[in-house]
Backbone as CSV, one residue per row, in Angstrom:
resi,resn,N_x,N_y,N_z,CA_x,CA_y,CA_z,C_x,C_y,C_z
1,UNK,47.472,-9.564,33.899,46.170,-10.102,33.581,45.988,-10.070,32.052
2,UNK,45.595,-11.203,31.443,45.371,-11.208,29.990,44.260,-10.236,29.606
3,UNK,44.397,-9.664,28.415,43.408,-8.687,27.948,41.998,-9.276,27.915
4,UNK,41.871,-10.550,27.590,40.529,-11.115,27.468,39.810,-11.180,28.806
5,UNK,40.524,-11.094,29.924,39.861,-11.102,31.223,38.927,-9.908,31.385
6,UNK,39.214,-8.807,30.698,38.327,-7.644,30.749,36.985,-7.952,30.123
7,UNK,36.939,-8.960,29.269,35.710,-9.296,28.572,34.891,-10.358,29.287
8,UNK,35.395,-10.901,30.380,34.667,-11.951,31.088,33.363,-11.397,31.664
9,UNK,33.383,-10.207,32.232,32.172,-9.635,32.823,31.063,-9.469,31.778
10,UNK,31.331,-8.856,30.614,30.261,-8.781,29.621,29.879,-10.151,29.059
11,UNK,30.827,-11.077,28.996,30.501,-12.433,28.533,29.562,-13.119,29.522
12,UNK,29.773,-12.887,30.825,28.872,-13.441,31.830,27.462,-12.881,31.658
13,UNK,27.362,-11.576,31.422,26.045,-10.956,31.209,25.371,-11.559,29.977
14,UNK,26.152,-11.777,28.917,25.603,-12.397,27.712,25.095,-13.804,28.012
15,UNK,25.906,-14.606,28.716,25.512,-15.988,28.999,24.281,-16.054,29.899
16,UNK,24.149,-15.137,30.829,22.956,-15.119,31.682,21.718,-14.888,30.812
17,UNK,21.810,-13.974,29.874,20.679,-13.740,28.959,20.474,-14.957,28.057
18,UNK,21.554,-15.510,27.548,21.517,-16.668,26.643,20.842,-17.867,27.302
19,UNK,21.122,-18.094,28.585,20.561,-19.237,29.297,19.249,-18.915,30.001
20,UNK,18.757,-17.704,29.912,17.582,-17.295,30.684,16.309,-18.047,30.310
21,UNK,16.304,-18.736,29.173,15.114,-19.494,28.778,15.050,-20.874,29.434
22,UNK,16.095,-21.266,30.162,16.090,-22.538,30.870,16.384,-23.754,30.011
23,UNK,16.688,-23.553,28.730,16.962,-24.656,27.803,18.359,-25.211,28.052
24,UNK,18.484,-26.535,28.030,19.802,-27.171,28.162,20.567,-27.012,26.858
25,UNK,21.843,-26.649,26.982,22.689,-26.471,25.805,24.023,-27.163,26.036
26,UNK,24.677,-27.564,24.935,26.001,-28.177,25.032,27.007,-27.352,24.247
27,UNK,28.250,-27.776,24.213,29.316,-27.011,23.569,29.064,-26.810,22.079
28,UNK,28.436,-27.759,21.418,28.122,-27.590,20.001,27.152,-26.425,19.810
29,UNK,26.206,-26.262,20.735,25.301,-25.116,20.676,26.078,-23.816,20.826
30,UNK,27.078,-23.796,21.703,27.887,-22.593,21.885,28.608,-22.243,20.589
31,UNK,29.134,-23.254,19.922,29.839,-23.033,18.666,28.909,-22.391,17.651
32,UNK,27.696,-22.887,17.562,26.742,-22.363,16.596,26.219,-20.997,17.004
33,UNK,25.788,-20.872,18.246,25.118,-19.651,18.690,26.079,-18.509,19.009
34,UNK,27.206,-18.807,19.596,28.133,-17.754,20.015,29.127,-17.413,18.909
35,UNK,29.665,-18.416,18.248,30.695,-18.158,17.240,30.172,-18.202,15.815
36,UNK,28.913,-18.546,15.617,28.358,-18.552,14.270,28.601,-19.832,13.500
37,UNK,28.900,-20.919,14.159,29.055,-22.200,13.485,30.502,-22.601,13.294
38,UNK,30.679,-23.749,12.689,32.014,-24.316,12.528,32.881,-23.501,11.583
39,UNK,32.295,-22.778,10.663,33.091,-22.039,9.691,33.653,-20.733,10.217
40,UNK,33.176,-20.279,11.358,33.559,-18.959,11.844,34.984,-18.924,12.387
41,UNK,35.287,-19.753,13.342,36.609,-19.766,13.970,37.087,-21.197,14.060
42,UNK,38.236,-21.455,13.511,38.750,-22.821,13.556,40.243,-22.811,13.858
43,UNK,40.653,-23.823,14.568,42.059,-24.116,14.749,42.197,-25.609,14.556
44,UNK,42.940,-26.016,13.571,43.094,-27.445,13.262,41.736,-28.116,13.123
45,UNK,40.800,-27.423,12.462,39.462,-27.936,12.164,38.591,-28.172,13.390
46,UNK,38.924,-27.599,14.533,38.074,-27.694,15.710,37.626,-26.294,16.105
47,UNK,36.364,-26.131,16.458,35.911,-24.810,16.913,36.605,-24.436,18.215
48,UNK,36.804,-23.174,18.418,37.587,-22.740,19.563,36.817,-21.781,20.469
49,UNK,35.517,-22.025,20.687,34.763,-21.144,21.578,35.379,-21.161,22.971
50,UNK,36.011,-22.284,23.332,36.604,-22.386,24.668,37.932,-21.642,24.780
51,UNK,38.330,-20.935,23.748,39.487,-20.048,23.817,39.027,-18.595,23.837
52,UNK,37.794,-18.388,24.245,37.214,-17.045,24.299,36.861,-16.705,25.740
53,UNK,36.514,-15.468,26.016,36.066,-15.102,27.356,34.798,-15.844,27.792
54,UNK,34.029,-16.369,26.838,32.816,-17.111,27.194,33.143,-18.366,28.002
55,UNK,34.261,-18.981,27.707,34.687,-20.176,28.437,34.929,-19.850,29.909
56,UNK,35.656,-18.765,30.142,35.938,-18.348,31.521,34.675,-17.863,32.211
57,UNK,33.831,-17.164,31.477,32.569,-16.677,32.039,31.681,-17.848,32.447
58,UNK,31.612,-18.883,31.611,30.811,-20.058,31.943,31.339,-20.710,33.218
59,UNK,32.648,-20.843,33.328,33.247,-21.425,34.527,32.899,-20.636,35.777
60,UNK,32.959,-19.313,35.694,32.622,-18.492,36.856,31.146,-18.613,37.209
61,UNK,30.284,-18.666,36.197,28.846,-18.809,36.457,28.521,-20.170,37.071
62,UNK,29.255,-21.188,36.677,29.084,-22.516,37.284,29.552,-22.474,38.735
63,UNK,30.719,-21.885,38.967,31.234,-21.776,40.341,30.302,-20.975,41.243
64,UNK,29.628,-19.978,40.674,28.689,-19.156,41.435,27.336,-19.830,41.622
65,UNK,27.129,-20.990,40.981,25.865,-21.712,41.095,24.743,-21.147,40.238
66,UNK,25.068,-20.257,39.312,24.052,-19.653,38.446,23.727,-20.584,37.280
67,UNK,24.758,-21.175,36.698,24.602,-22.149,35.620,24.845,-23.535,36.205
68,UNK,23.979,-24.461,35.857,24.113,-25.850,36.295,24.581,-26.698,35.124
69,UNK,25.118,-27.876,35.406,25.548,-28.767,34.337,25.387,-30.209,34.778
70,UNK,25.338,-31.091,33.778,25.277,-32.531,34.029,25.805,-33.246,32.796
71,UNK,26.112,-34.511,32.975,26.517,-35.365,31.864,25.253,-36.005,31.310
72,UNK,24.975,-35.794,30.031,23.749,-36.307,29.424,23.868,-37.800,29.134
73,UNK,22.765,-38.374,28.696,22.756,-39.789,28.317,23.679,-40.063,27.131
74,UNK,23.949,-39.028,26.323,24.848,-39.153,25.176,26.302,-38.932,25.575
75,UNK,26.562,-38.838,26.895,27.911,-38.645,27.428,28.509,-37.295,27.020
76,UNK,27.647,-36.279,26.984,28.038,-34.911,26.649,27.572,-34.015,27.788
77,UNK,28.389,-33.063,28.176,27.970,-32.131,29.210,26.961,-31.147,28.648
78,UNK,25.887,-30.943,29.387,24.895,-29.942,29.038,24.817,-28.937,30.176
79,UNK,24.490,-27.720,29.816,24.471,-26.601,30.755,23.113,-25.911,30.655
80,UNK,22.634,-25.379,31.787,21.381,-24.634,31.774,21.328,-23.743,33.006
81,UNK,20.408,-22.798,32.957,20.162,-21.929,34.092,18.692,-22.111,34.467
82,UNK,18.435,-22.490,35.716,17.043,-22.692,36.117,16.246,-21.408,35.932
83,UNK,15.024,-21.557,35.429,14.143,-20.404,35.272,13.661,-19.956,36.642
84,UNK,13.571,-18.666,36.814,13.111,-18.123,38.096,11.629,-17.868,38.063
């Protein structure tokens, strides 16, 4: 098991808190909010938030039905968690 898998559980807890306001967010928001913007982590000039445990945590939360997603009018996936 890769070492980063140990961090998926705390990443899921973070994302649940992050999405708890019910606001729709996209991958660019993740880059800014989770990694601190484009200057923080780069590989070939592209942000790499999806190479972190947050990517796997988001996938698990989607599979569990906690986080929802859709394709926006701008043809970008947006993610949110319904407010309870």
